PDB file of C-alpha atoms in Angstrom:
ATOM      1  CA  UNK A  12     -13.625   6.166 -15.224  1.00  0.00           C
ATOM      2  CA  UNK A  13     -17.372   6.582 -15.192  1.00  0.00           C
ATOM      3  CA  UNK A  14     -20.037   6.965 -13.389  1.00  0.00           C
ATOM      4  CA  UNK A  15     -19.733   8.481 -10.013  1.00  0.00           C
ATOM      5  CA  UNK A  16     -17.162   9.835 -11.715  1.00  0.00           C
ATOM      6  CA  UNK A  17     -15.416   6.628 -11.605  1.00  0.00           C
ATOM      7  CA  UNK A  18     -16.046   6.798 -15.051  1.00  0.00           C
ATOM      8  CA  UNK A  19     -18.273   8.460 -17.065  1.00  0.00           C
ATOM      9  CA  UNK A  20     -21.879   7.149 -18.228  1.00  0.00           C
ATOM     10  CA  UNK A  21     -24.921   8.847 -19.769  1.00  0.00           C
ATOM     11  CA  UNK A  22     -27.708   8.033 -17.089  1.00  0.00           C
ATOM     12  CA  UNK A  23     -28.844  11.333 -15.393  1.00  0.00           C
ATOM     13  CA  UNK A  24     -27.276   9.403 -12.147  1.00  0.00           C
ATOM     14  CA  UNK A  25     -23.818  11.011 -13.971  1.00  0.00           C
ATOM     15  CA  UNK A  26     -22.103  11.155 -10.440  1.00  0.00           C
ATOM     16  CA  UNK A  27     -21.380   7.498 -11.096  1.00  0.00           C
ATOM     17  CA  UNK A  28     -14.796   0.859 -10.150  1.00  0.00           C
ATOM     18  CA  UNK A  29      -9.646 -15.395  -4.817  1.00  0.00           C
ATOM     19  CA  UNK A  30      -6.571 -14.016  -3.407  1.00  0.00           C
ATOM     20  CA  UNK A  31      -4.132 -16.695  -5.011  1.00  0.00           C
ATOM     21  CA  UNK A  32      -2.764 -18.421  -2.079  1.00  0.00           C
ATOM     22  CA  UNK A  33      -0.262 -21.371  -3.659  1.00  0.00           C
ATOM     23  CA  UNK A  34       1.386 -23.551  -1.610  1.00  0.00           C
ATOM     24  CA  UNK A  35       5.077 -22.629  -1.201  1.00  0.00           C
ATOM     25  CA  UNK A  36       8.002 -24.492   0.177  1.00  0.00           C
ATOM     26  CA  UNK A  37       9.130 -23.689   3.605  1.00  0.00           C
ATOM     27  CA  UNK A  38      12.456 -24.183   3.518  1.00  0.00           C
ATOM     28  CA  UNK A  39      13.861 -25.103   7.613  1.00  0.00           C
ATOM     29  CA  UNK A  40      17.788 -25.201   8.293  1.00  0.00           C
ATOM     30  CA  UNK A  41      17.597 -27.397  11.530  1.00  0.00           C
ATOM     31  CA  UNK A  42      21.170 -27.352  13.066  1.00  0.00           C
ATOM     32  CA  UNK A  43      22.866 -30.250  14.800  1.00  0.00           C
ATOM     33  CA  UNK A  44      23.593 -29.956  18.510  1.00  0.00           C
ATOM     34  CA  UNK A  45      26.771 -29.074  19.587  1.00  0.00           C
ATOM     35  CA  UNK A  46      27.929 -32.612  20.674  1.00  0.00           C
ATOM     36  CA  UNK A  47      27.253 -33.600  17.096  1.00  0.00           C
ATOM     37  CA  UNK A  48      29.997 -33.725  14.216  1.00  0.00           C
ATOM     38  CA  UNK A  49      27.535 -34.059  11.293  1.00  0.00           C
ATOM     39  CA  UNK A  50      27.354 -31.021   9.252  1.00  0.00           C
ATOM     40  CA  UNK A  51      23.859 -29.445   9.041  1.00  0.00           C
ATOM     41  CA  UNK A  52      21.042 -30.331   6.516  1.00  0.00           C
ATOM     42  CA  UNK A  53      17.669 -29.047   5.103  1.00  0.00           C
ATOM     43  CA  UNK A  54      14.752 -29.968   5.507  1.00  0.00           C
ATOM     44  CA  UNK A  55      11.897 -28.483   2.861  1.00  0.00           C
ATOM     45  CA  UNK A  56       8.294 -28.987   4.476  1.00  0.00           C
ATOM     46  CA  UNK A  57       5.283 -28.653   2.012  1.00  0.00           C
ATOM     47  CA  UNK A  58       3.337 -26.903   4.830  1.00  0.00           C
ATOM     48  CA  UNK A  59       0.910 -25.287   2.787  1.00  0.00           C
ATOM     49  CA  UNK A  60       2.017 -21.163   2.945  1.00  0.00           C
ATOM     50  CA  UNK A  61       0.231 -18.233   1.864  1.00  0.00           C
ATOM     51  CA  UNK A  62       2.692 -16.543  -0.026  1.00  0.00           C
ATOM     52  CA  UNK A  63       4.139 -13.106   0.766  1.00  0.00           C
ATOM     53  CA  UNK A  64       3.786 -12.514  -3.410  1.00  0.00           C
ATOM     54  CA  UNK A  65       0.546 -12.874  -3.223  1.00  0.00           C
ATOM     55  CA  UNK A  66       0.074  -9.611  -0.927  1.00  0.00           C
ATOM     56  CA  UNK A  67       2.157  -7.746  -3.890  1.00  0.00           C
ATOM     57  CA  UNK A  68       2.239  -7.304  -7.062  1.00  0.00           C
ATOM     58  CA  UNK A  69       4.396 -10.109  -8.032  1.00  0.00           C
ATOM     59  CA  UNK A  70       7.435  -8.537  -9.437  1.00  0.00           C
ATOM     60  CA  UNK A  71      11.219  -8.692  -8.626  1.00  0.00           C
ATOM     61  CA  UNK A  72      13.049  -6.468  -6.302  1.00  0.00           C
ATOM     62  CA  UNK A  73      10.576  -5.935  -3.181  1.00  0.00           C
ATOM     63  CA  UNK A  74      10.078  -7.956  -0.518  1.00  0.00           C
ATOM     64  CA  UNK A  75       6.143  -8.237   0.484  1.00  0.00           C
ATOM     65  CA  UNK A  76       7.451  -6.422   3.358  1.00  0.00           C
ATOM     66  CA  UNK A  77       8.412  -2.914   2.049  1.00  0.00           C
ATOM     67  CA  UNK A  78       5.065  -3.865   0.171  1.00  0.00           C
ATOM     68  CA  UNK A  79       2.937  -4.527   3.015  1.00  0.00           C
ATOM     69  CA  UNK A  80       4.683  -1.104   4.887  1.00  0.00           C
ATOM     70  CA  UNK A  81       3.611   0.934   1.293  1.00  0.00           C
ATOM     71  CA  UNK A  82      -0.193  -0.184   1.375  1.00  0.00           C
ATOM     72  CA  UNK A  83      -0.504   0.609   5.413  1.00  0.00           C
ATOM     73  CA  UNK A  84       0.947   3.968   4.120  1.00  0.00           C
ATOM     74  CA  UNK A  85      -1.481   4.800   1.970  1.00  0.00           C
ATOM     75  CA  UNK A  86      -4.316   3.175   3.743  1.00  0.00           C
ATOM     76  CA  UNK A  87      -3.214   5.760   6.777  1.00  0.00           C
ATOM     77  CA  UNK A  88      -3.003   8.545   4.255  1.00  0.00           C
ATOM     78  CA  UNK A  89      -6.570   8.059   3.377  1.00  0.00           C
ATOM     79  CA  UNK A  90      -8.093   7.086   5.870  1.00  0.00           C
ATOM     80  CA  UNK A  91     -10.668   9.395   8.108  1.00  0.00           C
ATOM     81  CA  UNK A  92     -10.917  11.268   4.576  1.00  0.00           C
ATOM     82  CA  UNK A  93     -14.638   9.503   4.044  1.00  0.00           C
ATOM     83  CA  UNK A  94     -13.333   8.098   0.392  1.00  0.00           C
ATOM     84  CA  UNK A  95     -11.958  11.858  -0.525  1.00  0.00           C
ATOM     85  CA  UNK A  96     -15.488  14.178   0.251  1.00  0.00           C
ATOM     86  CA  UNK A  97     -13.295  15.267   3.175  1.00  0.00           C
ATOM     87  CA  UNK A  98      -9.809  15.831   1.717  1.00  0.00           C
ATOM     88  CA  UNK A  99      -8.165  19.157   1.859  1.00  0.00           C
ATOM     89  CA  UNK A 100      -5.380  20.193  -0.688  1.00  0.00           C
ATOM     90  CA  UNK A 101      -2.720  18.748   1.567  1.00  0.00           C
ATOM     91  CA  UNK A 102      -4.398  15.518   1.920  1.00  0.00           C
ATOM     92  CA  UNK A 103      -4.576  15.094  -1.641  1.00  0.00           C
ATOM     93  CA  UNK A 104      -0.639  15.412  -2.188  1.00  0.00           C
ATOM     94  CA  UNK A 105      -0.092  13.105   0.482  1.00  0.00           C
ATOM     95  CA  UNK A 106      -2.507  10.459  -0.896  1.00  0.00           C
ATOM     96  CA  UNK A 107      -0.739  11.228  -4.157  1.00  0.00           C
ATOM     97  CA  UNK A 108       2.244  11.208  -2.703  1.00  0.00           C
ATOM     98  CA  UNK A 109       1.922   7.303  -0.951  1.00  0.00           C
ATOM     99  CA  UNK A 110       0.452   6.105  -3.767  1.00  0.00           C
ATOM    100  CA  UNK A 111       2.999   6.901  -5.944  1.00  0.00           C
ATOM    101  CA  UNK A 112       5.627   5.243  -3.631  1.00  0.00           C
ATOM    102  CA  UNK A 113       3.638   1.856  -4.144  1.00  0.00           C
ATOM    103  CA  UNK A 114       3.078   2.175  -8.162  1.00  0.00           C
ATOM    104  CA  UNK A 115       7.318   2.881  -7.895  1.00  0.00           C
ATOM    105  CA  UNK A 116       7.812  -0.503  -5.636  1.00  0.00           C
ATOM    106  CA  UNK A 117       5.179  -2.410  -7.744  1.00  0.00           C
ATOM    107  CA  UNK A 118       6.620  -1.801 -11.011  1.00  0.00           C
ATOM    108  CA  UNK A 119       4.534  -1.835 -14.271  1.00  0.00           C
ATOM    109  CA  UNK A 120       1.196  -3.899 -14.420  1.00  0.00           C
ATOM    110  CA  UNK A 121       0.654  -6.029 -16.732  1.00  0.00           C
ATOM    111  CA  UNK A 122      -3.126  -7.811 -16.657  1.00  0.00           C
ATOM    112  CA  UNK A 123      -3.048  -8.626 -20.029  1.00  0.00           C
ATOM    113  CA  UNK A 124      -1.428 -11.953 -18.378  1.00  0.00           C
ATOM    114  CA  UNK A 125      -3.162 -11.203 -14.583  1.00  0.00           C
ATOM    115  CA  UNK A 126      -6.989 -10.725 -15.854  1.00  0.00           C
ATOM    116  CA  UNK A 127      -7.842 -13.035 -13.156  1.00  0.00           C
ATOM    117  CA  UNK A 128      -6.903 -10.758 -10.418  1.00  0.00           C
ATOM    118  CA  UNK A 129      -9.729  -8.078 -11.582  1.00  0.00           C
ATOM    119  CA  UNK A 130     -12.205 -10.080 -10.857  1.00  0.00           C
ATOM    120  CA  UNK A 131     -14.239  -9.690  -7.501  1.00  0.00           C
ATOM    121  CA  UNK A 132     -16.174  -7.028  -5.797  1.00  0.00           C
ATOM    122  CA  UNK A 133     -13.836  -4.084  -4.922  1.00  0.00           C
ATOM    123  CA  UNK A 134     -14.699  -1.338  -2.063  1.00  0.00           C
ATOM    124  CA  UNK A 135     -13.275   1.927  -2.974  1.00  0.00           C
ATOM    125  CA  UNK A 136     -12.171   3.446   0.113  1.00  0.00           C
ATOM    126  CA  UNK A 137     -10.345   6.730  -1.774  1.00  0.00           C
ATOM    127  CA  UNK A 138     -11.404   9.085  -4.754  1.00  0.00           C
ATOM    128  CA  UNK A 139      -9.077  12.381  -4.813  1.00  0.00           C
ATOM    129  CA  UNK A 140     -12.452  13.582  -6.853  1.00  0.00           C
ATOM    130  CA  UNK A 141     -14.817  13.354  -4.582  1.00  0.00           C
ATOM    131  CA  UNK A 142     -12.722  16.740  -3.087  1.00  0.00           C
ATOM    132  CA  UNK A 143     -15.204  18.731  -5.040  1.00  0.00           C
ATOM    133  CA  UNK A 144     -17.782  17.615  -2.587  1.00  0.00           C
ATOM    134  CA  UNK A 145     -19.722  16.371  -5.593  1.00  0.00           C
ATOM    135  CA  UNK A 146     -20.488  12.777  -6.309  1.00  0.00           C
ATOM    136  CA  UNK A 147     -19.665  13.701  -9.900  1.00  0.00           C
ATOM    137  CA  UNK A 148     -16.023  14.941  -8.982  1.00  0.00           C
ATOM    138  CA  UNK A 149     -14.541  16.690 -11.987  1.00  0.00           C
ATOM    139  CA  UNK A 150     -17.640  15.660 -13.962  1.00  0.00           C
ATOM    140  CA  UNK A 151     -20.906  16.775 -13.564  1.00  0.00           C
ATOM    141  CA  UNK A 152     -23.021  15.550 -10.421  1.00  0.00           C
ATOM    142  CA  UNK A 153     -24.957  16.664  -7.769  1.00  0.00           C
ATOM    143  CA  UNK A 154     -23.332  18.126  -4.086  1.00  0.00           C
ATOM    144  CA  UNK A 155     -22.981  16.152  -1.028  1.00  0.00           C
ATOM    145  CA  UNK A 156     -24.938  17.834   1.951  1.00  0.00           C
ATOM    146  CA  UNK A 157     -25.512  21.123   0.202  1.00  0.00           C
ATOM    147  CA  UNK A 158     -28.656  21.535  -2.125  1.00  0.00           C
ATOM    148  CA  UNK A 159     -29.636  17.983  -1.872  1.00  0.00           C
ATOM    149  CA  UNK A 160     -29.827  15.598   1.368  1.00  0.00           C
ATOM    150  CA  UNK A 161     -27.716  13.316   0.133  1.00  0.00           C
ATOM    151  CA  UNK A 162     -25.301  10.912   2.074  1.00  0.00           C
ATOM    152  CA  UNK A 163     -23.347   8.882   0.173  1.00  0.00           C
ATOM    153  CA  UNK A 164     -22.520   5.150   1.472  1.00  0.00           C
ATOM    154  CA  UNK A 165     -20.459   2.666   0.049  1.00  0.00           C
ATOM    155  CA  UNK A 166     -19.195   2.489  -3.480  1.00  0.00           C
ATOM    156  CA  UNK A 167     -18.502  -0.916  -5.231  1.00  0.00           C
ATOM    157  CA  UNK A 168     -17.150  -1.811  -8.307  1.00  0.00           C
ATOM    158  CA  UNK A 169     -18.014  -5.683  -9.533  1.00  0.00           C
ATOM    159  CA  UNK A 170     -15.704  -6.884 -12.076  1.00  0.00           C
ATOM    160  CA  UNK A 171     -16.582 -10.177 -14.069  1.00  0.00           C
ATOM    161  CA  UNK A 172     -13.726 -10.914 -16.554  1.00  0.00           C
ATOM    162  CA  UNK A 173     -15.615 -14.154 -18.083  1.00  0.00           C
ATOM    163  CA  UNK A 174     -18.706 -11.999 -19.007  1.00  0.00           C
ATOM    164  CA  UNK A 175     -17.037  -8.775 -19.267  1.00  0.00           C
ATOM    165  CA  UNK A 176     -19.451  -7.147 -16.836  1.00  0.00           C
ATOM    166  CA  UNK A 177     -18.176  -4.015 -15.067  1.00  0.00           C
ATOM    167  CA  UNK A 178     -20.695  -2.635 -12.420  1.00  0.00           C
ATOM    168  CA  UNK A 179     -20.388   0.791  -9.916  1.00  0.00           C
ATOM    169  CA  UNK A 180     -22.348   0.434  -7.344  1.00  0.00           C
ATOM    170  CA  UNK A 181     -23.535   3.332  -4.909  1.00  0.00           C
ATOM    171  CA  UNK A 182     -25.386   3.308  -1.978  1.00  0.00           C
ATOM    172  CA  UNK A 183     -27.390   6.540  -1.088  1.00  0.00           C
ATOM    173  CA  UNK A 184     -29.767   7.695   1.832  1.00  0.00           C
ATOM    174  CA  UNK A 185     -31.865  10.384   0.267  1.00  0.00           C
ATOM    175  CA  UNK A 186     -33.245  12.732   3.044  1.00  0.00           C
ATOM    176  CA  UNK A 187     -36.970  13.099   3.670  1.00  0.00           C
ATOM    177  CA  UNK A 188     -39.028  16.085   5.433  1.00  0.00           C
ATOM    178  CA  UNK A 189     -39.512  14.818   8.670  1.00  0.00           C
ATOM    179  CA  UNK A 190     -40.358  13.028  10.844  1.00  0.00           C
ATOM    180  CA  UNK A 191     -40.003  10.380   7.606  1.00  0.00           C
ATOM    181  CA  UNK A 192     -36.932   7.848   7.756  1.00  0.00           C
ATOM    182  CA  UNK A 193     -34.003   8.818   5.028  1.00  0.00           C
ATOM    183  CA  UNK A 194     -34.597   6.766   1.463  1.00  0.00           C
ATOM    184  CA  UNK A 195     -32.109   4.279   1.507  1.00  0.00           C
ATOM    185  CA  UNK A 196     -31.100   3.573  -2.486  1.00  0.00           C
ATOM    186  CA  UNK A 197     -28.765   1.888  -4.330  1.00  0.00           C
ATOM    187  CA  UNK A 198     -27.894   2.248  -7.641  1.00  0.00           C
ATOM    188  CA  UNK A 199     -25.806   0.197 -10.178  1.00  0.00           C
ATOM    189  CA  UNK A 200     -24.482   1.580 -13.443  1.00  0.00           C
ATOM    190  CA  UNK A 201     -23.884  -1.491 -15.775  1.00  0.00           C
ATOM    191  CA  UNK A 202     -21.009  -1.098 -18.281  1.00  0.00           C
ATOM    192  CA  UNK A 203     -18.674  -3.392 -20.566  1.00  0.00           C
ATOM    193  CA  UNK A 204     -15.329  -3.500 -20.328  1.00  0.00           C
ATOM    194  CA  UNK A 205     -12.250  -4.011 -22.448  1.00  0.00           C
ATOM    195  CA  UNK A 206      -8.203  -4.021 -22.142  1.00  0.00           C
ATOM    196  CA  UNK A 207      -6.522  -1.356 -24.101  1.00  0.00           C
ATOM    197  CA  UNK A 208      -2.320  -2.530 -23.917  1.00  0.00           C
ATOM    198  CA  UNK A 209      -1.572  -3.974 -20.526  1.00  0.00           C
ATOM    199  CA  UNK A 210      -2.317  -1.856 -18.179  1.00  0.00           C
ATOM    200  CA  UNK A 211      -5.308   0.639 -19.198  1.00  0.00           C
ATOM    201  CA  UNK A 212      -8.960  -0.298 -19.500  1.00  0.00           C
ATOM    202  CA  UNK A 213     -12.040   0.961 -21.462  1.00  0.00           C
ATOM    203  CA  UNK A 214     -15.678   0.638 -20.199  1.00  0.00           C
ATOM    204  CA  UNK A 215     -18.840   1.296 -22.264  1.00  0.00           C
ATOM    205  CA  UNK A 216     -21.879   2.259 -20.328  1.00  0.00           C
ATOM    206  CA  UNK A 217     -25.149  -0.005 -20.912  1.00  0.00           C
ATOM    207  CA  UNK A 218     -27.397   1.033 -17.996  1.00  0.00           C
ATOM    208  CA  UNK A 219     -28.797   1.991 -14.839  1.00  0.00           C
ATOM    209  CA  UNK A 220     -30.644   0.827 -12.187  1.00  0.00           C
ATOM    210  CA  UNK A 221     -32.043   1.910  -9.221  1.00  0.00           C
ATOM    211  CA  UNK A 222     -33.457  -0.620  -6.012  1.00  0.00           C
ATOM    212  CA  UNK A 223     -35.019   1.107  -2.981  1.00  0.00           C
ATOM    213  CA  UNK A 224     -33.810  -0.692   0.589  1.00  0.00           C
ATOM    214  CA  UNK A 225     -35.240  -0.539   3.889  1.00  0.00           C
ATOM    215  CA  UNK A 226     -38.801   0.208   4.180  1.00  0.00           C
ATOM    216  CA  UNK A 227     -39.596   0.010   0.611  1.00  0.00           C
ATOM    217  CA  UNK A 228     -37.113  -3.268   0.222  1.00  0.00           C
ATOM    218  CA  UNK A 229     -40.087  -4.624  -1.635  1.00  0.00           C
ATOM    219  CA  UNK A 230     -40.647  -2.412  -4.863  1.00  0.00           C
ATOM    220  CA  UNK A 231     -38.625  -4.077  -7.680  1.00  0.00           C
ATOM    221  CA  UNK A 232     -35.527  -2.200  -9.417  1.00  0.00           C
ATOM    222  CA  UNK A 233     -36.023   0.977 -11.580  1.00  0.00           C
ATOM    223  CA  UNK A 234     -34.632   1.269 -14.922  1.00  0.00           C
ATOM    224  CA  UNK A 235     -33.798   4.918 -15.418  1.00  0.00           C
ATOM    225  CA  UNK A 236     -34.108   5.869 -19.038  1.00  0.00           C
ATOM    226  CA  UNK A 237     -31.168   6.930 -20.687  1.00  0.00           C
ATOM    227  CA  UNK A 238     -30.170  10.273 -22.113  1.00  0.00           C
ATOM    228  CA  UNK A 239     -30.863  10.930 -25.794  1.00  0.00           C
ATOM    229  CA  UNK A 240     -27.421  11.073 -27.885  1.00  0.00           C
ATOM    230  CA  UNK A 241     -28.633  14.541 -29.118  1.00  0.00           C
ATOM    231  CA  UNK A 242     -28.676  15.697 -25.509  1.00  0.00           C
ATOM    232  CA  UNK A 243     -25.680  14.385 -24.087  1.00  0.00           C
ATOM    233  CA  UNK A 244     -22.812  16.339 -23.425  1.00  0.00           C
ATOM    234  CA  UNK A 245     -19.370  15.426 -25.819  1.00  0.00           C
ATOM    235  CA  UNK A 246     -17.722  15.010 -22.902  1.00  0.00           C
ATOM    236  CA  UNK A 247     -19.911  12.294 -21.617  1.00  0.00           C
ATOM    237  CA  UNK A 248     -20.225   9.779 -24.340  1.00  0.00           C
ATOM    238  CA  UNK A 249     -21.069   6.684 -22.396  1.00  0.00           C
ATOM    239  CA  UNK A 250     -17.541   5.417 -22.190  1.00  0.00           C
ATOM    240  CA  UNK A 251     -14.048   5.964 -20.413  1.00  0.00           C
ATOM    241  CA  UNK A 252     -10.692   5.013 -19.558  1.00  0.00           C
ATOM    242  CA  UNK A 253      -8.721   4.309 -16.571  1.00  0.00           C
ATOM    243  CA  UNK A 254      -5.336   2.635 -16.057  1.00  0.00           C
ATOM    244  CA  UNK A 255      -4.316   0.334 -13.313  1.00  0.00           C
ATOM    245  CA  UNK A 256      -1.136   1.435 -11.545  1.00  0.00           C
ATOM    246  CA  UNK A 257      -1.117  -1.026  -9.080  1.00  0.00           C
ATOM    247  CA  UNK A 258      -2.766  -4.349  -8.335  1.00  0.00           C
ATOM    248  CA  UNK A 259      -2.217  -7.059  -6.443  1.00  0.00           C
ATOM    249  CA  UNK A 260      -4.946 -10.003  -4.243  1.00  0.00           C
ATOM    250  CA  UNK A 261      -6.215  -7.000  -2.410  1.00  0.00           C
ATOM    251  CA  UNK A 262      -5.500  -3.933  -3.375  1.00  0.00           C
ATOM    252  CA  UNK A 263      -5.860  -1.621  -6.600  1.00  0.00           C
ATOM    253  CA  UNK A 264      -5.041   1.731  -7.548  1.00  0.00           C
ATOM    254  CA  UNK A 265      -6.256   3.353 -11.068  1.00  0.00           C
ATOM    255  CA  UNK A 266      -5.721   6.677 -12.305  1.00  0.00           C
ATOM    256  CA  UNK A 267      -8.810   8.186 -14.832  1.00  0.00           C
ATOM    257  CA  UNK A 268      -8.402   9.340 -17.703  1.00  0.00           C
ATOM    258  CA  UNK A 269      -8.784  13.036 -15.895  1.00  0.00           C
ATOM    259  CA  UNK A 270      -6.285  12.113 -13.684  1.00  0.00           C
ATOM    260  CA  UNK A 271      -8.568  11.037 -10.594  1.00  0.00           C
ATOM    261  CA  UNK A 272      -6.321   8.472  -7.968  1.00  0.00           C
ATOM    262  CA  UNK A 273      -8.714   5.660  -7.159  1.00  0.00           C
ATOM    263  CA  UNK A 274      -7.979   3.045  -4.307  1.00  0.00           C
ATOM    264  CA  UNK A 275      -9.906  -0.189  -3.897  1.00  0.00           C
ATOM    265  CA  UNK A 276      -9.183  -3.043  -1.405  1.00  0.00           C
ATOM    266  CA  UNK A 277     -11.268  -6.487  -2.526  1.00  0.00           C
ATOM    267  CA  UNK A 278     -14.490  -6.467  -1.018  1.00  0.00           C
TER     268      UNK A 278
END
């Protein structure tokens, strides 16, 4: 992935990822009482039903059950890690460990016939790269709490399948010498994206921009200017893989092509 090392870009910010309800029939077996000799019959209601499928990722052989047991799982295994800046070594391989029970029960993605399901906002609540207490993870970027002030907030990805836009966005507070209020930022690296087989995507890195909140709400969005190609690193080129190992209405886990585990629920 890129930026935030959800996949990689070339901005200097380098330390930047409709639930389908259908209406199901509810099959009833209504028995007859005991006085009654007529055998009993079924009745099929058209009760509109979310269904359980929907909750999974819509292959054979588990129920939305053992799903729904998997995803609280790994949403336990993750959580009260603050999105992987907090995980020790043991935390990672139990992260790992639940999210590799739910690719196994989920089978093999295919979104070359799912695209809709990418699209949405997506909170990532888990990064096993963010253990490097940088916001670059295994890619260059600066530290969390260490040299800089900086508190990271919530991370977005916005996916738009129709115009191919593929957005991270992070939101910062930037400390400030006191007694001045933190700098509240947020800032959205732009990228195109494209399917590579079924299951693995590749984005391309167009641009970022930063917006200032709070106080200074009002100052309109900053550009940042982009590296020079004869200054950027080979192993930051602008673009990046990841592939999707699991998907379903509200939940997604990726694996980068450095082997980061990324978990999103639909924002």
């Amino acid at each position: 992935m890129a930026s935030l090392n959800l996949l990689p870009h070339p901005s200097p910010f380098s330390f930047f990822s409709s639930s389908l309800h259908r209406s199901r029939c509810n099959t009833l077996l209504l028995a007859p009482k005991p006085s009654q000799a007529r055998p009993s019959f079924l009745v099929k209601s058209t009760a509109g039903v979310a269904d359980p499928a929907s909750y999974s990722s819509g292959y054979a052989g588990d129920t939305s059950d053992s799903i729904s047991s998997l995803k609280l799982n790994l949403l336990s295994a993750v959580s009260g890690l603050n999105r992987g800046l907090a995980a020790s070594e043991d935390d990672l391989r139990k992260a790992d460990g639940a999210a590799k029970e739910l690719e196994a029960a989920g089978g093999l993605v295919d979104i070359s016939v799912g695209l809709d399901k990418l699209q949405g906002r997506w909170k990532l609540i888990y990064s096993s790269a963010f253990s490097s207490r940088t916001l670059g993870g295994s890619r260059p970027g600066p530290p969390i709490g260490r040299l800089l002030p900086i508190t990271l907030e919530q991370v977005f990805q916005r996916i738009d399948i129709l115009s191919k836009d593929f957005d991270n966005i992070v939101e910062l507070q930037l400390g400030a010498p006191w007694p001045l209020p933190p700098l509240e930022v947020t800032a959205t690296l732009a990228h195109k994206f494209e399917l590579i087989g079924s299951s693995k995507v590749k984005i391309v890195f167009e641009k970022t921009t930063v917006k200032t909140g709070g106080n200074l709400a009002q100052l309109p969005p900053l550009e940042v200017p982009q590296i020079p190609d004869a200054l950027r690193p080979s192993s930051n080129r602008g673009s990046g893989e990841f592939e999707i190992t699991y998907l379903d209405s509200d939940t997604r886990i990726t694996r980068g092509d450095r082997g980061e585990l990324r978990v999103f629920v639909i924002s």
